[in-house]
XYZ file of C-alpha atoms in Angstrom:
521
model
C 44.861 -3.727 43.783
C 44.627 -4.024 47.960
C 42.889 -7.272 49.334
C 40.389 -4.857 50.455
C 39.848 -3.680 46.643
C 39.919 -7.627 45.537
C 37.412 -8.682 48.189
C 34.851 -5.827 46.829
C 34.750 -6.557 43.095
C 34.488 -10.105 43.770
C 31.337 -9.600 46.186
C 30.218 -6.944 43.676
C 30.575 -9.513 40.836
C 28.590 -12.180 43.129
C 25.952 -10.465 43.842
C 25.552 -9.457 39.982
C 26.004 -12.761 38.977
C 23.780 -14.699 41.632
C 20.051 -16.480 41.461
C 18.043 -13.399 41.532
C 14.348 -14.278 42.643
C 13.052 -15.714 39.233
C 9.207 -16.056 39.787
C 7.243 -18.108 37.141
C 5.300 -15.223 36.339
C 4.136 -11.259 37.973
C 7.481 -8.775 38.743
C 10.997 -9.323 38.198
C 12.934 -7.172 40.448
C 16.552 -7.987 39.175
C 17.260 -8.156 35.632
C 20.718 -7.550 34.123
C 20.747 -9.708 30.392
C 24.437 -8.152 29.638
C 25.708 -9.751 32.174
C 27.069 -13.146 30.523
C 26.956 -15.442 34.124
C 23.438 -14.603 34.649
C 22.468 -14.318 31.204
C 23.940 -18.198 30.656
C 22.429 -19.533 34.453
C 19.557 -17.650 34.673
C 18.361 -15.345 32.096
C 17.837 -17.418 29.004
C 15.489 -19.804 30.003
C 13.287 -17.441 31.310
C 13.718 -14.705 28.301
C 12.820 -17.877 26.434
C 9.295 -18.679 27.912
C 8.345 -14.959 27.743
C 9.113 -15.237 24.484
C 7.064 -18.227 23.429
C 4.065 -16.899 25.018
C 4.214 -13.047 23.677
C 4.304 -15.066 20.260
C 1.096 -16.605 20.909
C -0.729 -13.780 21.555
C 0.915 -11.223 18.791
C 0.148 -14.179 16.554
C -3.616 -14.730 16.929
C -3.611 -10.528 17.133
C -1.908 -10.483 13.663
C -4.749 -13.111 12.492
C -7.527 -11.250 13.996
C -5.889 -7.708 12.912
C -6.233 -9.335 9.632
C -9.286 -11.014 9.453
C -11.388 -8.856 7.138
C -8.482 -9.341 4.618
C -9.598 -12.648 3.590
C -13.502 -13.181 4.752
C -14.300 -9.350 2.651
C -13.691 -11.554 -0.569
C -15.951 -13.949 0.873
C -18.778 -11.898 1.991
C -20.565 -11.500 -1.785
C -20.766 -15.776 -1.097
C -23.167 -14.923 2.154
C -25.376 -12.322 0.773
C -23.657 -9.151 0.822
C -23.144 -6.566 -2.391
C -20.428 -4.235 -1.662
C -17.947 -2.553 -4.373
C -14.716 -3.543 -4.799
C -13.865 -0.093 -3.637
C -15.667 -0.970 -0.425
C -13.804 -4.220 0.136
C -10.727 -2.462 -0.117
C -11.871 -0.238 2.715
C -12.787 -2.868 4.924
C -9.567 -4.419 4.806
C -7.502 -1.363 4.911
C -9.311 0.339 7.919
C -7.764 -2.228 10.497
C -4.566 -1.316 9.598
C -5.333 2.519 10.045
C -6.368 1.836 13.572
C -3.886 -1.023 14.420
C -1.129 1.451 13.233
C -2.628 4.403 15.824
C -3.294 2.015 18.269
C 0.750 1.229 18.548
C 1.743 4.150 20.336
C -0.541 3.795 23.498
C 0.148 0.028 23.317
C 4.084 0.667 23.208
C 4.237 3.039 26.412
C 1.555 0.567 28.326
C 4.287 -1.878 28.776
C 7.038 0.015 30.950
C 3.615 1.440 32.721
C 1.535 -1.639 33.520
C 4.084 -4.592 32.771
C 4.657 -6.857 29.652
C 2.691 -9.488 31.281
C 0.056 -7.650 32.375
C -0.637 -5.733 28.835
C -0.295 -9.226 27.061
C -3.177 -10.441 29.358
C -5.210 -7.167 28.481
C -4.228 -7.254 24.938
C -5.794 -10.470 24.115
C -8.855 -10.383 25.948
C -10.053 -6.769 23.971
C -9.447 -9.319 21.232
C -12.640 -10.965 22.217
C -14.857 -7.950 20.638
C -13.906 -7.287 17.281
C -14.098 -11.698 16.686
C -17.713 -11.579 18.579
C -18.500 -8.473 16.730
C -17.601 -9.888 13.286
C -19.722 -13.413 14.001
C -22.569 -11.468 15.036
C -22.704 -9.208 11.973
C -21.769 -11.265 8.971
C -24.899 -12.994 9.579
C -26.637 -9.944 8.551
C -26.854 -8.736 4.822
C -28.392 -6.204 5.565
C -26.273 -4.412 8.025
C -25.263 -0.685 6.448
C -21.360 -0.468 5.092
C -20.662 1.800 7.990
C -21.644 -0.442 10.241
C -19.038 -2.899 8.549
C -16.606 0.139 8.667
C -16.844 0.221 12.751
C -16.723 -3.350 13.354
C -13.311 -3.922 10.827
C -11.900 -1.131 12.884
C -11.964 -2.776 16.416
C -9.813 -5.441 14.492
C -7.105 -2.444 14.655
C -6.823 -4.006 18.530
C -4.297 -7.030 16.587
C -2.663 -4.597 15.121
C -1.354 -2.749 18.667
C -0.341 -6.055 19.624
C 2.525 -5.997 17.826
C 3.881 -2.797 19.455
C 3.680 -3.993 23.130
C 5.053 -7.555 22.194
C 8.140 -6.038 20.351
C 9.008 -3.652 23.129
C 8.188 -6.069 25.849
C 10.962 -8.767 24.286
C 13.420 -6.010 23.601
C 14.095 -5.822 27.221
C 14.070 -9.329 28.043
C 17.740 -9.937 25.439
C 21.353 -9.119 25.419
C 21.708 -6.417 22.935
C 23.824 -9.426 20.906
C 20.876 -11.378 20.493
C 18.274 -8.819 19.946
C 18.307 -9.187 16.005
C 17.276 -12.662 16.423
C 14.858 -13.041 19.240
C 13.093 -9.470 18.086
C 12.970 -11.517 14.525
C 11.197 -14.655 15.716
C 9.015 -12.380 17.919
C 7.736 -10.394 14.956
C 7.953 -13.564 12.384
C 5.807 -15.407 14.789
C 2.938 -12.401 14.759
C 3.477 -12.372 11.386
C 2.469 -15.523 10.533
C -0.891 -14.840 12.050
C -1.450 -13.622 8.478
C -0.652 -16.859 6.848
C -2.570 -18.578 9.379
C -5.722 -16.558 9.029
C -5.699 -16.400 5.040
C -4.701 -20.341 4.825
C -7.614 -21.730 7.332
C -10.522 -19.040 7.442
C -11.870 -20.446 4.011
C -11.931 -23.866 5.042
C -13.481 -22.736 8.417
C -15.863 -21.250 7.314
C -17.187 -23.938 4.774
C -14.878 -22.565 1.823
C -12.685 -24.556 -0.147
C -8.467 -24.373 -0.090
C -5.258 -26.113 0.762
C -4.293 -25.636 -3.085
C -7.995 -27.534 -3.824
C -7.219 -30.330 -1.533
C -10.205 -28.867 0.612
C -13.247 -29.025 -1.354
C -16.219 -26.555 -0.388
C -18.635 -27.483 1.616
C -22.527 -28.097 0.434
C -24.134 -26.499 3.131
C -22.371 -23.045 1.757
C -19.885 -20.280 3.279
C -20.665 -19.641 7.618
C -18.531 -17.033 8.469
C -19.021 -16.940 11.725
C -17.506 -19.762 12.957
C -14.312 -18.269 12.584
C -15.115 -15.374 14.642
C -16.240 -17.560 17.465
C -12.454 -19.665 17.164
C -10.585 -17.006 17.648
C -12.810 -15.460 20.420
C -11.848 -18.562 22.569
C -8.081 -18.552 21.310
C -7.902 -14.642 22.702
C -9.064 -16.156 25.640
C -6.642 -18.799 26.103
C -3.916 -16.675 25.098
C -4.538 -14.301 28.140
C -4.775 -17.098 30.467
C -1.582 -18.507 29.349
C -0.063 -14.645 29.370
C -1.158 -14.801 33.065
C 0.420 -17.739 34.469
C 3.683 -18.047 32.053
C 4.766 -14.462 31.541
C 6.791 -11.822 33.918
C 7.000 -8.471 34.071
C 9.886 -6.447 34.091
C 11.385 -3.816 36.728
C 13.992 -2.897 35.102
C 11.085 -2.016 31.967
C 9.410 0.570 34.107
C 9.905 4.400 32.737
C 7.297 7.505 32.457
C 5.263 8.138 29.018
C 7.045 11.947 29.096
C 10.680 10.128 29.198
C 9.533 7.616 26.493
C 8.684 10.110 24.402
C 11.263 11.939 24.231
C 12.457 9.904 21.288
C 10.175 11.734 19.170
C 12.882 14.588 18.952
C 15.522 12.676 17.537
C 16.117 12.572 13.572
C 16.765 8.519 13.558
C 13.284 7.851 15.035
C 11.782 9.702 12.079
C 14.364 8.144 9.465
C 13.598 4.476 10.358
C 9.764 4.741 10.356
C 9.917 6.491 7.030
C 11.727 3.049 5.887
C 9.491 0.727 8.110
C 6.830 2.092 6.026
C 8.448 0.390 2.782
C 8.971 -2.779 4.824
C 6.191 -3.548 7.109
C 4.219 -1.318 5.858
C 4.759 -3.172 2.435
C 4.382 -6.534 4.125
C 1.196 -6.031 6.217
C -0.530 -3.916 2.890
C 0.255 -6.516 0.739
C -0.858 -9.201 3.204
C -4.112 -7.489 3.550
C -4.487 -7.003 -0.604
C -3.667 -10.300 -2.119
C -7.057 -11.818 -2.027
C -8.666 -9.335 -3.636
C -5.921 -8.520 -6.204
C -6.311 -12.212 -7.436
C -9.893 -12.337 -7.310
C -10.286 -8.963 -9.416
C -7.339 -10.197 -11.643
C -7.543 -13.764 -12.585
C -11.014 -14.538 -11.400
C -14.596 -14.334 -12.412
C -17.989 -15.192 -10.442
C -20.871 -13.129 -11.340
C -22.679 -15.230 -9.174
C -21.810 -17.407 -6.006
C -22.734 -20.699 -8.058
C -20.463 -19.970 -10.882
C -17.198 -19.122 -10.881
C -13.623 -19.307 -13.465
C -10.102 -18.555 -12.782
C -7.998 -18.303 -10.245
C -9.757 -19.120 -6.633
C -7.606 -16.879 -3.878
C -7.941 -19.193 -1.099
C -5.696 -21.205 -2.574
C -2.479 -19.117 -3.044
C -3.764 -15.874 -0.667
C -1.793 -17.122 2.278
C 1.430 -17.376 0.664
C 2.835 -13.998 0.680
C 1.730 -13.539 4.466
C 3.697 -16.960 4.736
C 7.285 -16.067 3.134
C 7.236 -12.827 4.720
C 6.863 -14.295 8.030
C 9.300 -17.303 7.143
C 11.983 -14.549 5.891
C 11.488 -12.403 9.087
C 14.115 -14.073 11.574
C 15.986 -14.602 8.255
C 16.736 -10.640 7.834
C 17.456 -10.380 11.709
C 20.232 -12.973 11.563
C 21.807 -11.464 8.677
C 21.952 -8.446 10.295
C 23.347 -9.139 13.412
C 26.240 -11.161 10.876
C 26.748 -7.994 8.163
C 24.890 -5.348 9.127
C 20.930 -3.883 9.561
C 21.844 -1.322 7.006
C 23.429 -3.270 3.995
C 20.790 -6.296 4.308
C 17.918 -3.369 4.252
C 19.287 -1.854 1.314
C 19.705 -4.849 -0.197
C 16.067 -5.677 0.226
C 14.711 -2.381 -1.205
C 16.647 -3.005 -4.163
C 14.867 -6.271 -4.546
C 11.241 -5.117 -3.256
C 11.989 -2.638 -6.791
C 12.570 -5.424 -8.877
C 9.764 -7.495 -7.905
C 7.078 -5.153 -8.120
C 8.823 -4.387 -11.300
C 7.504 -8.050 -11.972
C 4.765 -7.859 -10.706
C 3.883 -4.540 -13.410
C 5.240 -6.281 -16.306
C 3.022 -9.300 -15.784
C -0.259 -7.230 -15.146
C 0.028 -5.182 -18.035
C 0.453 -8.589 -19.811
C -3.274 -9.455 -18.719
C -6.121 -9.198 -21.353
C -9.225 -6.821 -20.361
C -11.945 -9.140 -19.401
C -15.292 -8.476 -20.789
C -17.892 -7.005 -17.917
C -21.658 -8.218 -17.835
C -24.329 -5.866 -17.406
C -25.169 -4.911 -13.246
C -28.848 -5.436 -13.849
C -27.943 -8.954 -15.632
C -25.758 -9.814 -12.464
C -29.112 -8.425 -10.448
C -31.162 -11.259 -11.821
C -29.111 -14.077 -12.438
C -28.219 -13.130 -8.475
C -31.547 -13.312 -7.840
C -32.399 -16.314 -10.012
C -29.137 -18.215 -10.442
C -30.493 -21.145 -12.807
C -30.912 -18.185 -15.440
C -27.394 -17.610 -15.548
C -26.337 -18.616 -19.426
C -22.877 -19.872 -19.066
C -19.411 -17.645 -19.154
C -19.381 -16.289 -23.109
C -16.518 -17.635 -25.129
C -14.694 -14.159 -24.728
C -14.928 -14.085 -21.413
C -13.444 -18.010 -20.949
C -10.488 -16.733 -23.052
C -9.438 -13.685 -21.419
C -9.526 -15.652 -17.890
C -8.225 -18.656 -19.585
C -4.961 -16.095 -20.524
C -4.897 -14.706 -17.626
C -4.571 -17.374 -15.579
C -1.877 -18.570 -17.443
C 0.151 -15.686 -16.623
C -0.786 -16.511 -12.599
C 2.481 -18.016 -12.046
C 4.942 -15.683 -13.089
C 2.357 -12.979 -10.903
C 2.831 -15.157 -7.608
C 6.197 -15.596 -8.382
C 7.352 -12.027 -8.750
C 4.758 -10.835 -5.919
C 6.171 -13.896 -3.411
C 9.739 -12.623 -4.103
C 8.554 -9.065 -2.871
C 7.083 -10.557 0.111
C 10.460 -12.322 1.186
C 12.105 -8.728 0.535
C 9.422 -7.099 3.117
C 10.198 -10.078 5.193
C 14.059 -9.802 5.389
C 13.711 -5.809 5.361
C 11.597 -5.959 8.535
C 13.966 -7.978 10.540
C 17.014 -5.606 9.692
C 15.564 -2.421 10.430
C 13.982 -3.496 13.518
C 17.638 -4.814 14.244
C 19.123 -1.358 13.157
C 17.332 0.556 16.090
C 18.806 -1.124 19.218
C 22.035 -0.544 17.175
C 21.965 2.811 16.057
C 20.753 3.613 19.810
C 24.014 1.992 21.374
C 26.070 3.832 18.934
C 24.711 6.936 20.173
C 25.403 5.952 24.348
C 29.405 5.140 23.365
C 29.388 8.852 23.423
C 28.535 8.945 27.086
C 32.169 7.465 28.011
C 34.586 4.322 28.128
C 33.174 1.074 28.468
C 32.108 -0.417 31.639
C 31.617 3.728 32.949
C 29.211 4.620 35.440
C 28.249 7.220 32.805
C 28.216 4.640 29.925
C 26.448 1.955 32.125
C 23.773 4.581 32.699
C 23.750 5.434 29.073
C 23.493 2.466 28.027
C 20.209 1.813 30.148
C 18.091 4.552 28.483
C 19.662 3.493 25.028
C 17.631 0.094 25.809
C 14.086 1.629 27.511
C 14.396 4.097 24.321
C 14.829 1.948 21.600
C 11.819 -0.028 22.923
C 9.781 3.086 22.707
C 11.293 3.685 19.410
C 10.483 0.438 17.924
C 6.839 1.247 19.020
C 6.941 4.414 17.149
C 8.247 2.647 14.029
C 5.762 0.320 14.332
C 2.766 2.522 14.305
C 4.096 4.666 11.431
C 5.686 1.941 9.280
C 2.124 0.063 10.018
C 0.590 3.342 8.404
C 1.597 1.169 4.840
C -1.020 -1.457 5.313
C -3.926 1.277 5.098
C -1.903 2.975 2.416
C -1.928 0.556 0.110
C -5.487 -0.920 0.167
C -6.575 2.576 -0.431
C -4.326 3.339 -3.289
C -4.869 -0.540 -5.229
C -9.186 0.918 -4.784
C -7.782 4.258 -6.234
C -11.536 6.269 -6.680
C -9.987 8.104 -9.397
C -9.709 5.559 -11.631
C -12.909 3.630 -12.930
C -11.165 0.186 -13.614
C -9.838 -1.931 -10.700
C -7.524 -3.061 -13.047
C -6.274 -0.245 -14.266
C -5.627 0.914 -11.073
C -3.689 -1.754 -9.526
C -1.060 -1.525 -12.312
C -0.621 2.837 -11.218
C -0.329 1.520 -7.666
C 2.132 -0.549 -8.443
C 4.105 1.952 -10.041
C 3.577 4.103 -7.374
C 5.531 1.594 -5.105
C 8.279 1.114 -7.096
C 8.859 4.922 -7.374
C 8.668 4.516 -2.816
C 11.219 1.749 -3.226
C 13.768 3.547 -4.937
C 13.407 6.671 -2.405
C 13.448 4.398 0.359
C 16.610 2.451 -0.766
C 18.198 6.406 -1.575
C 17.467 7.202 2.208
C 18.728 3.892 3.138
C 22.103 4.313 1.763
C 22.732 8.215 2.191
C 21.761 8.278 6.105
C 23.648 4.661 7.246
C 26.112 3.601 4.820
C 27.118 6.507 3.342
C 30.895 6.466 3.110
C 32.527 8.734 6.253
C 29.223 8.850 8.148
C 29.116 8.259 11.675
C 26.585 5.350 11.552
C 28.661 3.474 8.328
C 32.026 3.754 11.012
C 29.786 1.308 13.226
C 28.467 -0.972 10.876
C 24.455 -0.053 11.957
């Protein structure tokens, strides 16, 4: 190599390697992550800090996205009569428009700037909390009404989708499993966070009993007004800690271009079975446990199981196991650990059926008896002997319930993490085609691999997200008369998507001689 040559590379090398202009927070013109001197000097610290602050606000989204999960089993305690049916609906309609709502919120990113949708993003979180603490006040507000005002929670759910892609471009592809894993285990944990404190909020009790309910009865809408001023805070910190990203920017027409490829497709179909599992779930447990081990025909009375004690826990090892199944698949694989944690997702709901159909029918009162011991609660007799017994047996079996169900959630959680790690990979398998390493045509490839694995993990998002209005709907199952009966068929239902999910799994990415098995996806 000439002196000439020498003198080049070296300047080239510099000028990749030196202090780009790093501002606190707005644009970032310079950004090159792969590059391990300005990665190490530069990059990290402020990848980190964009990275604590997206997790704020995709956290309190995830809480307010699942708000409705929690308070709906609350609401008969402040007046309202809806159906178990219509609880079911009120928690699953979020989800339907959270899921939707990640497409737009994925391609606003590279158009407006991580920072600045973050900012956006939490404020529009401001209506459905002020909507819900102006509304639960009212009794006598129609179910539709209810219906529109749990769907502007769907605004958490987008969250998600703009935080994911937003972080994607601020790592080295090498530590993408883990920093898209806390990312997502941090919104994640909104769930937890919601379903552990709402109750005692709001007046309830919880903290495994430690929290005793208050006398002055259940006020919702205290919690609405909380996390109206956390949305708030969480855009002003958005504003003055976060950056946007140059190298981030692309068109909606080149960022969906993704649609077209067959990978896209495959790894939302299995997001569906994770997330879509985790986020269902999340939004289900209360009212599984209340219409499975509990009984309160009226809000003074009540036997069994109390759900805001253990609702929170699924939401909890999920999030927990998140960052758990990114790790391990940046060490072994995104493929192997999801298809490991299909296989277990089938054998805990495979728990979870045995123990159900263990339960003993409990006896129901008469509606018009409900209507006037409702109305009158001193006439209310007393739980009959039968009725004690069967909830008596019932709970009894509670353990081995949570037990199986929690060991499902950490399979969701561990499954999310590796097949949001699998997409960055499986796109960087497909730009080694474009040429030898360190290539102008490989460099470039490389590039669009990132900006369209971001859009891809949006896409994923908003189907896979599809599961968490999926399976509220199929647990209230209109065909069948008993909510009882019809959690059991939904469970089986599940297990029958598990096994399909695992056989996808395996045949498309670890399949022996296939092209994404040769690179470990």
């Amino acid at each position: 190599m000439s002196a000439t040559e020498t003198e080049t590379a070296a300047s080239s090398a510099t000028v990749e390697s030196a202090p780009p202009h790093l501002p606190r927070s707005g644009w970032i013109e310079h950004w090159t992550p792969e590059n391990p001197d300005f990665w190490e000097s530069y990059g990290k610290p402020v990848a980190r800090r964009n990275l604590i602050f997206s997790i704020l606000a995709e956290h309190l989204g995830f809480s307010v996205w699942l708000l409705w999960s929690v308070s709906a089993a609350l609401l008969a305690k402040v007046g309202f009569n809806f159906t178990p049916q219509q609880l079911f609906w009120l928690v699953a309609v979020p989800n339907l428009v959270g899921s939707l709502l990640r497409l737009p919120y994925t391609f606003a990113v590279p158009k407006f700037g991580g920072r600045n949708w973050t900012v956006v993003s939490a404020l529009l979180l401001v209506i459905p909390t002020m909507l819900f603490a102006f509304f639960v006040q009212r009794p006598d507000t129609p179910f539709w009404v209810f219906i529109a005002i749990a769907a502007t929670a769907g605004f958490g759910g987008g969250n998600f989708a703009s935080s994911m892609a937003s972080i994607n471009f601020f790592f080295p592809t090498r530590a993408k499993g883990t920093a898209l894993g806390l990312n997502a285990a941090g919104g994640n944990a909104g769930v937890a966070v919601i379903q552990f404190f709402l109750p005692i909020i709001v007046g309830g009790a919880g903290a495994f009993g430690l929290v005793k309910a208050s006398q002055s009865g259940i006020v919702l809408q205290r919690a609405g007004y909380l996390y109206a001023a956390l949305a708030v805070l969480a855009a002003v910190c958005a504003y003055l800690f976060m950056n946007n990203l140059h190298a981030a920017y692309s068109k909606p027409r080149e960022q969906m271009a993704v649609v077209k490829y067959k990978h896209t497709w495959v790894m939302a179909f299995l997001y569906i079975g994770t997330f879509g599992s985790f986020i269902g779930y999340s939004a289900a447990m209360p009212l599984l446990i209340k219409i499975n081990f509990f009984r309160s025909p009226i809000p003074t009375a009540s036997i069994g199981i109390n759900f805001a004690y253990y609702a929170f826990l699924g939401a909890l090892v999920g999030s927990i196991a998140r960052p758990f199944g990114g790790w391990l698949a940046d060490k072994y694989g995104g493929a192997k650990v999801t298809l490991g944690s299909f296989a277990a997702m089938i054998v805990g709901t495979l728990g979870v059926l045995l123990t159900l159909s263990k339960l003993d029918t409990v006896p129901a009162p008469d509606p018009a008896k409900i209507a006037a011991w409702t109305k009158d609660p001193s006439s209310f007799p007393g739980f009959p002997p039968a009725v004690v017994t069967a909830v008596n047996h019932n709970s009894d079996l509670f353990p081995w319930f949570l037990v199986c169900f929690l060991f499902v959630f950490a399979a969701t959680g561990i499954g999310n993490g590796s097949a949001y790690r699998m997409i960055p990979a499986i796109w960087k398998v497909n730009a080694k085609k474009a040429g030898a390493a360190g290539s102008p045509a490989r460099i470039a490839a490389e590039g669009k691999a990132t900006k369209e694995a971001s859009a891809v993990l949006g896409i994923v998002g908003a189907v896979g997200a599809l599961g968490g209005f999926l399976i509220p709907i199929t647990f209230s199952s209109p065909w069948i008369a008993d909510p009882v009966a019809a959690v059991r068929s939904a469970f089986v239902i599940f297990t029958v998507f598990y096994v399909i999910c695992l056989s996808v799994t395996w045949f498309v990415y670890l399949r022996p001689k296939s092209e994404m098995a040769a690179e470990h996806v």
